[in-house]
Amino acid sequence: FVWDLRPTLVRAGLDAHRIEDGAHIVSFIFVLLCLGTVVRHGAFRFIGLRQILAAPARTDAMGAFVDPGAAPRPVLLTTGIYGVVRHPMYMYLLAAVVVRPALSLDLGVWFVCAVAFLLVALPLEEEKLIAIFGDAYREYRRRTPAFVPFWPARLTLAARKG
């Protein structure tokens, strides 16, 4: 194990079976929330099937079907979970690992790789969103943490200035 908090939690008076059951349930809920986010944004577009199956003239840069005569504009979501974090899907996946009282080596390696991926991919994704939404996204990014809810704004702003 990379970490095992079960003995400490048992010493604190918690039932070992409830710890295991609760951790699995909470982890599963985070995975379901992640899947719900994928479905909300269109699962076929998310996995690339929509872009593959559609004619290029019928989709925009985001993979959404468009009317050739209209000039569509993607909508910036800033309410609901998007009012709490900018990237809820990443938050759900990382939280599904972190809430477990025991973390095996294979899951620990997956977690480290996921964090490394986010360190590379998140700035690229943010650049793309700024290119699409401009100042509206910059303002949203200024006031909303990436994927740690309620992260102090002063820390986020200080990191961007430094």
Short mmCIF file of C-alpha atoms in Angstrom, two decimals:
data_model
loop_
_atom_site.label_atom_id
_atom_site.label_comp_id
_atom_site.label_asym_id
_atom_site.label_seq_id
_atom_site.Cartn_x
_atom_site.Cartn_y
_atom_site.Cartn_z
CA PHE A 1 0.00 0.00 0.00
CA VAL A 2 1.04 3.55 -0.71
CA TRP A 3 -1.00 4.64 2.28
CA ASP A 4 -3.32 2.85 4.68
CA LEU A 5 -5.33 4.96 7.10
CA ARG A 6 -7.54 2.08 8.26
CA PRO A 7 -5.55 1.24 11.44
CA THR A 8 -5.57 4.89 12.49
CA LEU A 9 -9.30 5.18 11.85
CA VAL A 10 -9.98 1.98 13.83
CA ARG A 11 -7.88 3.31 16.73
CA ALA A 12 -10.03 6.44 16.60
CA GLY A 13 -13.05 4.24 17.28
CA LEU A 14 -14.49 3.75 13.79
CA ASP A 15 -15.75 0.36 12.63
CA ALA A 16 -13.39 -1.19 10.02
CA HIS A 17 -16.26 -2.57 7.90
CA ARG A 18 -18.03 0.77 7.80
CA ILE A 19 -14.78 2.47 6.76
CA GLU A 20 -14.33 0.10 3.80
CA ASP A 21 -17.99 0.20 2.75
CA GLY A 22 -18.19 3.96 3.07
CA ALA A 23 -15.02 4.54 1.09
CA HIS A 24 -16.22 2.33 -1.76
CA ILE A 25 -19.61 4.02 -1.84
CA VAL A 26 -18.15 7.55 -1.83
CA SER A 27 -15.61 6.60 -4.48
CA PHE A 28 -18.36 5.08 -6.63
CA ILE A 29 -20.47 8.24 -6.25
CA PHE A 30 -17.57 10.35 -7.57
CA VAL A 31 -17.22 8.02 -10.57
CA LEU A 32 -20.97 8.33 -11.24
CA LEU A 33 -20.74 12.12 -11.03
CA CYS A 34 -17.90 12.02 -13.57
CA LEU A 35 -19.98 9.87 -15.93
CA GLY A 36 -22.92 12.24 -15.47
CA THR A 37 -20.71 15.13 -16.55
CA VAL A 38 -19.63 13.21 -19.65
CA VAL A 39 -23.26 12.46 -20.54
CA ARG A 40 -24.25 16.09 -19.92
CA HIS A 41 -21.70 17.27 -22.47
CA GLY A 42 -22.55 14.57 -24.98
CA ALA A 43 -20.80 11.23 -24.57
CA PHE A 44 -20.36 10.68 -28.31
CA ARG A 45 -18.62 14.03 -28.70
CA PHE A 46 -16.53 13.40 -25.58
CA ILE A 47 -15.08 10.13 -26.89
CA GLY A 48 -14.74 11.44 -30.44
CA LEU A 49 -17.41 9.39 -32.22
CA ARG A 50 -19.42 12.43 -33.16
CA GLN A 51 -16.45 14.04 -34.90
CA ILE A 52 -15.57 10.79 -36.71
CA LEU A 53 -19.11 10.06 -37.91
CA ALA A 54 -20.07 13.60 -38.94
CA ALA A 55 -19.01 15.44 -42.04
CA PRO A 56 -16.46 18.16 -41.14
CA ALA A 57 -18.64 20.87 -42.66
CA ARG A 58 -21.44 19.95 -40.25
CA THR A 59 -19.46 20.34 -36.98
CA ASP A 60 -17.74 23.22 -35.24
CA ALA A 61 -14.34 23.21 -33.50
CA MET A 62 -15.93 21.68 -30.40
CA GLY A 63 -17.51 18.80 -32.39
CA ALA A 64 -21.08 20.06 -32.08
CA PHE A 65 -23.40 19.81 -35.08
CA VAL A 66 -24.07 23.18 -36.66
CA ASP A 67 -26.41 24.67 -39.18
CA PRO A 68 -24.21 25.67 -42.14
CA GLY A 69 -26.08 28.97 -42.44
CA ALA A 70 -25.78 29.96 -38.78
CA ALA A 71 -22.80 31.16 -36.78
CA PRO A 72 -22.98 29.09 -33.58
CA ARG A 73 -21.27 30.15 -30.40
CA PRO A 74 -20.48 27.70 -27.57
CA VAL A 75 -21.97 28.57 -24.19
CA LEU A 76 -19.70 29.07 -21.17
CA LEU A 77 -21.20 27.17 -18.23
CA THR A 78 -20.64 28.98 -14.93
CA THR A 79 -23.56 27.74 -12.82
CA GLY A 80 -24.21 24.55 -10.90
CA ILE A 81 -21.05 22.56 -10.29
CA TYR A 82 -19.26 24.87 -12.74
CA GLY A 83 -19.81 27.69 -10.26
CA VAL A 84 -17.75 25.71 -7.73
CA VAL A 85 -14.95 24.31 -9.96
CA ARG A 86 -13.97 24.83 -13.60
CA HIS A 87 -13.14 21.18 -14.30
CA PRO A 88 -15.56 18.99 -12.30
CA MET A 89 -14.75 15.81 -14.21
CA TYR A 90 -11.09 15.98 -13.16
CA MET A 91 -12.13 16.75 -9.60
CA TYR A 92 -14.46 13.74 -9.51
CA LEU A 93 -11.82 11.33 -10.83
CA LEU A 94 -9.10 12.52 -8.44
CA ALA A 95 -11.52 12.57 -5.50
CA ALA A 96 -12.60 8.98 -6.27
CA VAL A 97 -9.01 7.93 -5.49
CA VAL A 98 -8.26 10.28 -2.60
CA VAL A 99 -11.33 9.37 -0.50
CA ARG A 100 -10.15 5.78 -0.10
CA PRO A 101 -8.65 4.97 3.31
CA ALA A 102 -6.20 2.52 1.69
CA LEU A 103 -4.41 3.21 -1.57
CA SER A 104 -2.67 0.37 -3.39
CA LEU A 105 0.49 0.89 -5.40
CA ASP A 106 -1.24 0.45 -8.77
CA LEU A 107 -3.93 3.01 -7.90
CA GLY A 108 -1.22 5.30 -6.50
CA VAL A 109 0.69 5.10 -9.79
CA TRP A 110 -2.53 5.85 -11.70
CA PHE A 111 -3.15 8.86 -9.46
CA VAL A 112 0.39 10.23 -9.97
CA CYS A 113 0.07 9.77 -13.75
CA ALA A 114 -3.33 11.49 -13.73
CA VAL A 115 -1.91 14.47 -11.83
CA ALA A 116 1.08 14.63 -14.21
CA PHE A 117 -1.31 14.55 -17.18
CA LEU A 118 -3.37 17.38 -15.67
CA LEU A 119 -0.27 19.50 -15.11
CA VAL A 120 0.43 19.28 -18.85
CA ALA A 121 -3.10 19.17 -20.29
CA LEU A 122 -4.88 21.71 -18.10
CA PRO A 123 -2.91 24.76 -19.31
CA LEU A 124 -3.51 23.69 -22.92
CA GLU A 125 -7.22 23.25 -22.30
CA GLU A 126 -7.40 26.61 -20.56
CA GLU A 127 -5.69 28.30 -23.56
CA LYS A 128 -8.28 26.74 -25.86
CA LEU A 129 -11.12 27.97 -23.65
CA ILE A 130 -9.65 31.48 -23.55
CA ALA A 131 -9.43 31.44 -27.36
CA ILE A 132 -13.11 30.45 -27.55
CA PHE A 133 -14.61 32.58 -24.76
CA GLY A 134 -12.06 35.39 -24.33
CA ASP A 135 -12.42 37.76 -21.38
CA ALA A 136 -15.51 35.96 -20.08
CA TYR A 137 -13.40 32.85 -19.46
CA ARG A 138 -10.55 34.89 -17.98
CA GLU A 139 -12.97 36.38 -15.44
CA TYR A 140 -14.47 32.95 -14.73
CA ARG A 141 -10.97 31.51 -14.24
CA ARG A 142 -10.08 34.36 -11.90
CA ARG A 143 -13.00 33.70 -9.56
CA THR A 144 -13.41 29.88 -9.83
CA PRO A 145 -10.78 27.29 -8.81
CA ALA A 146 -9.73 24.64 -11.33
CA PHE A 147 -10.73 21.50 -9.43
CA VAL A 148 -10.30 22.01 -5.69
CA PRO A 149 -13.62 23.46 -4.46
CA PHE A 150 -13.45 26.61 -2.36
CA TRP A 151 -9.70 26.98 -2.91
CA PRO A 152 -8.80 30.43 -1.59
CA ALA A 153 -8.84 32.94 -4.44
CA ARG A 154 -5.80 34.75 -3.06
CA LEU A 155 -3.68 31.59 -3.43
CA THR A 156 -4.91 31.06 -6.99
CA LEU A 157 -4.18 34.67 -7.96
CA ALA A 158 -0.76 34.64 -6.26
CA ALA A 159 0.21 31.50 -8.18
CA ARG A 160 -0.72 33.11 -11.50
CA LYS A 161 1.23 36.30 -10.75
CA GLY A 162 4.35 34.44 -9.57
#
